């Protein structure tokens, strides 16, 4: 199975400061159709995951522009330009280039 | 507004069965692949199964093959997961989802004697 490894597993950020989370894949997520099937989610306590970023860098509907995604092949990054209190929760990356669909371990973000 | 409203779940003994349901609204359900994903504190998020439009293709994670069956009824905008021969390790919160986009609220399945 394709393995996604997130780093760090937790981070504490002062409001207004940037944050960055990495997701490394055991195989390339670039499909022959030219798309890269890597996604980012934020999950708040007691809630389902909420899609933030599709296909590496496309913000989903309603996602603030302080969230951005980048990367290619096997290495991807989610960046928050200025962390706000509402950004706390667990961030997950997910790949769907092959079955089984797999997720990273999750990265917990807290506010200092 | 897109909604995926789940029902079913609960406490069941090992070896027992449960059926989860997920009713969709606010989008063209019949046009989407649909999935079930589960979450445990220990293993995180785990994709369980998905089904193509019209139910023409179905795929499962190895650990549930032969025990779980995913199905859909496009006339009712509904997705189902029939879970048989349940094991303690199937205990999790189960979500229906139109991966990657929209997720249901989740339903807890507890397998315990």
PDB file of C-alpha atoms in Angstrom, chain B:
ATOM      1  CA  UNK B   1     -26.460  22.832   0.595  1.00  0.00           C
ATOM      2  CA  UNK B   2     -24.726  19.473   0.358  1.00  0.00           C
ATOM      3  CA  UNK B   3     -25.715  17.073   3.116  1.00  0.00           C
ATOM      4  CA  UNK B   4     -24.778  13.467   3.863  1.00  0.00           C
ATOM      5  CA  UNK B   5     -26.919  12.248   6.746  1.00  0.00           C
ATOM      6  CA  UNK B   6     -25.874   8.960   8.289  1.00  0.00           C
ATOM      7  CA  UNK B   7     -27.855   6.470  10.325  1.00  0.00           C
ATOM      8  CA  UNK B   8     -27.289   3.031  11.769  1.00  0.00           C
ATOM      9  CA  UNK B   9     -24.375   2.053  13.926  1.00  0.00           C
ATOM     10  CA  UNK B  10     -24.367   1.189  17.600  1.00  0.00           C
ATOM     11  CA  UNK B  11     -23.174  -1.612  19.840  1.00  0.00           C
ATOM     12  CA  UNK B  12     -22.939  -5.158  18.481  1.00  0.00           C
ATOM     13  CA  UNK B  13     -21.311  -8.355  19.696  1.00  0.00           C
ATOM     14  CA  UNK B  14     -18.400  -9.926  17.845  1.00  0.00           C
ATOM     15  CA  UNK B  15     -19.708 -11.972  14.926  1.00  0.00           C
ATOM     16  CA  UNK B  16     -22.788  -9.815  14.615  1.00  0.00           C
ATOM     17  CA  UNK B  17     -24.062  -7.614  11.809  1.00  0.00           C
ATOM     18  CA  UNK B  18     -24.936  -3.965  11.282  1.00  0.00           C
ATOM     19  CA  UNK B  19     -26.099  -1.872   8.364  1.00  0.00           C
ATOM     20  CA  UNK B  20     -25.058   1.733   7.920  1.00  0.00           C
ATOM     21  CA  UNK B  21     -27.005   4.156   5.746  1.00  0.00           C
ATOM     22  CA  UNK B  22     -26.147   7.530   4.269  1.00  0.00           C
ATOM     23  CA  UNK B  23     -28.730   9.752   2.600  1.00  0.00           C
ATOM     24  CA  UNK B  24     -27.445  12.454   0.281  1.00  0.00           C
ATOM     25  CA  UNK B  25     -28.946  15.752  -0.780  1.00  0.00           C
ATOM     26  CA  UNK B  26     -27.840  18.962  -2.450  1.00  0.00           C
ATOM     27  CA  UNK B  27     -25.863  17.371  -5.271  1.00  0.00           C
ATOM     28  CA  UNK B  28     -26.261  14.890  -8.084  1.00  0.00           C
ATOM     29  CA  UNK B  29     -25.700  11.717  -6.061  1.00  0.00           C
ATOM     30  CA  UNK B  30     -25.880   9.377  -9.038  1.00  0.00           C
ATOM     31  CA  UNK B  31     -22.928  11.155 -10.685  1.00  0.00           C
ATOM     32  CA  UNK B  32     -20.454  10.464  -7.885  1.00  0.00           C
ATOM     33  CA  UNK B  33     -18.316   7.605  -6.671  1.00  0.00           C
ATOM     34  CA  UNK B  34     -19.200   7.103  -3.004  1.00  0.00           C
ATOM     35  CA  UNK B  35     -16.989   5.842  -0.202  1.00  0.00           C
ATOM     36  CA  UNK B  36     -16.973   4.677   3.389  1.00  0.00           C
ATOM     37  CA  UNK B  37     -14.060   5.732   5.596  1.00  0.00           C
ATOM     38  CA  UNK B  38     -13.533   4.793   9.236  1.00  0.00           C
ATOM     39  CA  UNK B  39     -11.535   6.370  12.007  1.00  0.00           C
ATOM     40  CA  UNK B  40     -10.051   5.000  15.192  1.00  0.00           C
ATOM     41  CA  UNK B  41      -7.821   6.758  17.724  1.00  0.00           C
ATOM     42  CA  UNK B  42      -5.097   4.240  17.117  1.00  0.00           C
ATOM     43  CA  UNK B  43      -5.101   3.824  13.335  1.00  0.00           C
ATOM     44  CA  UNK B  44      -6.380   7.210  12.198  1.00  0.00           C
ATOM     45  CA  UNK B  45      -8.383   7.467   9.004  1.00  0.00           C
ATOM     46  CA  UNK B  46      -8.841   4.280   6.968  1.00  0.00           C
ATOM     47  CA  UNK B  47     -10.638   3.998   3.660  1.00  0.00           C
ATOM     48  CA  UNK B  48     -13.009   1.018   3.786  1.00  0.00           C
ATOM     49  CA  UNK B  49     -14.804   0.739   0.450  1.00  0.00           C
ATOM     50  CA  UNK B  50     -16.059   2.630  -2.553  1.00  0.00           C
ATOM     51  CA  UNK B  51     -18.647   2.173  -5.271  1.00  0.00           C
ATOM     52  CA  UNK B  52     -18.806   3.586  -8.761  1.00  0.00           C
ATOM     53  CA  UNK B  53     -21.757   5.341 -10.270  1.00  0.00           C
ATOM     54  CA  UNK B  54     -24.632   2.892 -10.839  1.00  0.00           C
ATOM     55  CA  UNK B  55     -22.851   0.393  -8.611  1.00  0.00           C
ATOM     56  CA  UNK B  56     -20.919  -1.059 -11.515  1.00  0.00           C
ATOM     57  CA  UNK B  57     -17.640  -1.359  -9.595  1.00  0.00           C
ATOM     58  CA  UNK B  58     -16.951  -1.924  -5.913  1.00  0.00           C
ATOM     59  CA  UNK B  59     -13.653  -1.998  -4.055  1.00  0.00           C
ATOM     60  CA  UNK B  60     -12.719  -2.862  -0.473  1.00  0.00           C
ATOM     61  CA  UNK B  61      -9.771  -2.658   1.851  1.00  0.00           C
ATOM     62  CA  UNK B  62      -8.366  -6.144   2.383  1.00  0.00           C
ATOM     63  CA  UNK B  63      -9.370  -6.334   6.051  1.00  0.00           C
ATOM     64  CA  UNK B  64     -13.102  -6.190   5.243  1.00  0.00           C
ATOM     65  CA  UNK B  65     -13.258  -8.183   2.012  1.00  0.00           C
ATOM     66  CA  UNK B  66     -15.846 -10.929   2.215  1.00  0.00           C
ATOM     67  CA  UNK B  67     -17.432  -9.411   5.338  1.00  0.00           C
ATOM     68  CA  UNK B  68     -18.609  -5.929   4.274  1.00  0.00           C
ATOM     69  CA  UNK B  69     -20.738  -5.019   1.271  1.00  0.00           C
ATOM     70  CA  UNK B  70     -21.098  -1.513  -0.098  1.00  0.00           C
ATOM     71  CA  UNK B  71     -24.191  -0.669  -2.135  1.00  0.00           C
ATOM     72  CA  UNK B  72     -26.145   2.302  -3.361  1.00  0.00           C
ATOM     73  CA  UNK B  73     -29.701   3.122  -4.388  1.00  0.00           C
ATOM     74  CA  UNK B  74     -29.659   6.095  -6.727  1.00  0.00           C
ATOM     75  CA  UNK B  75     -33.472   6.306  -6.670  1.00  0.00           C
ATOM     76  CA  UNK B  76     -33.207   7.085  -2.950  1.00  0.00           C
ATOM     77  CA  UNK B  77     -29.914   9.038  -3.091  1.00  0.00           C
ATOM     78  CA  UNK B  78     -28.612   6.594  -0.539  1.00  0.00           C
ATOM     79  CA  UNK B  79     -25.426   4.679   0.230  1.00  0.00           C
ATOM     80  CA  UNK B  80     -25.200   1.594   2.421  1.00  0.00           C
ATOM     81  CA  UNK B  81     -22.620  -0.517   4.181  1.00  0.00           C
ATOM     82  CA  UNK B  82     -23.662  -3.988   5.257  1.00  0.00           C
ATOM     83  CA  UNK B  83     -21.209  -5.224   7.859  1.00  0.00           C
ATOM     84  CA  UNK B  84     -21.227  -8.925   8.753  1.00  0.00           C
ATOM     85  CA  UNK B  85     -18.971 -11.064  10.922  1.00  0.00           C
ATOM     86  CA  UNK B  86     -17.953  -7.975  12.845  1.00  0.00           C
ATOM     87  CA  UNK B  87     -14.741  -8.036  14.848  1.00  0.00           C
ATOM     88  CA  UNK B  88     -13.539  -5.994  17.799  1.00  0.00           C
ATOM     89  CA  UNK B  89     -11.065  -4.273  15.492  1.00  0.00           C
ATOM     90  CA  UNK B  90     -13.934  -2.947  13.349  1.00  0.00           C
ATOM     91  CA  UNK B  91     -14.815  -0.590  16.188  1.00  0.00           C
ATOM     92  CA  UNK B  92     -14.583   2.924  14.753  1.00  0.00           C
ATOM     93  CA  UNK B  93     -16.440   6.006  13.657  1.00  0.00           C
ATOM     94  CA  UNK B  94     -17.650   5.373  10.126  1.00  0.00           C
ATOM     95  CA  UNK B  95     -18.080   8.167   7.608  1.00  0.00           C
ATOM     96  CA  UNK B  96     -19.708   8.175   4.202  1.00  0.00           C
ATOM     97  CA  UNK B  97     -18.009  10.524   1.773  1.00  0.00           C
ATOM     98  CA  UNK B  98     -17.791  11.680  -1.798  1.00  0.00           C
ATOM     99  CA  UNK B  99     -14.028  11.560  -1.633  1.00  0.00           C
ATOM    100  CA  UNK B 100     -12.419  13.951  -1.716  1.00  0.00           C
ATOM    101  CA  UNK B 101     -15.109  16.543  -1.098  1.00  0.00           C
ATOM    102  CA  UNK B 102     -18.026  16.000   1.249  1.00  0.00           C
ATOM    103  CA  UNK B 103     -18.366  13.844   4.360  1.00  0.00           C
ATOM    104  CA  UNK B 104     -21.227  12.676   6.533  1.00  0.00           C
ATOM    105  CA  UNK B 105     -21.318  13.427  10.231  1.00  0.00           C
ATOM    106  CA  UNK B 106     -20.046   9.997  11.191  1.00  0.00           C
ATOM    107  CA  UNK B 107     -21.587   7.151  13.159  1.00  0.00           C
ATOM    108  CA  UNK B 108     -19.976   5.110  15.923  1.00  0.00           C
ATOM    109  CA  UNK B 109     -19.801   1.341  15.560  1.00  0.00           C
ATOM    110  CA  UNK B 110     -18.724  -0.510  18.686  1.00  0.00           C
ATOM    111  CA  UNK B 111     -18.016  -4.228  18.523  1.00  0.00           C
ATOM    112  CA  UNK B 112     -17.768  -5.647  22.003  1.00  0.00           C
ATOM    113  CA  UNK B 113     -19.054  -8.503  24.111  1.00  0.00           C
TER     114      UNK B 113
END
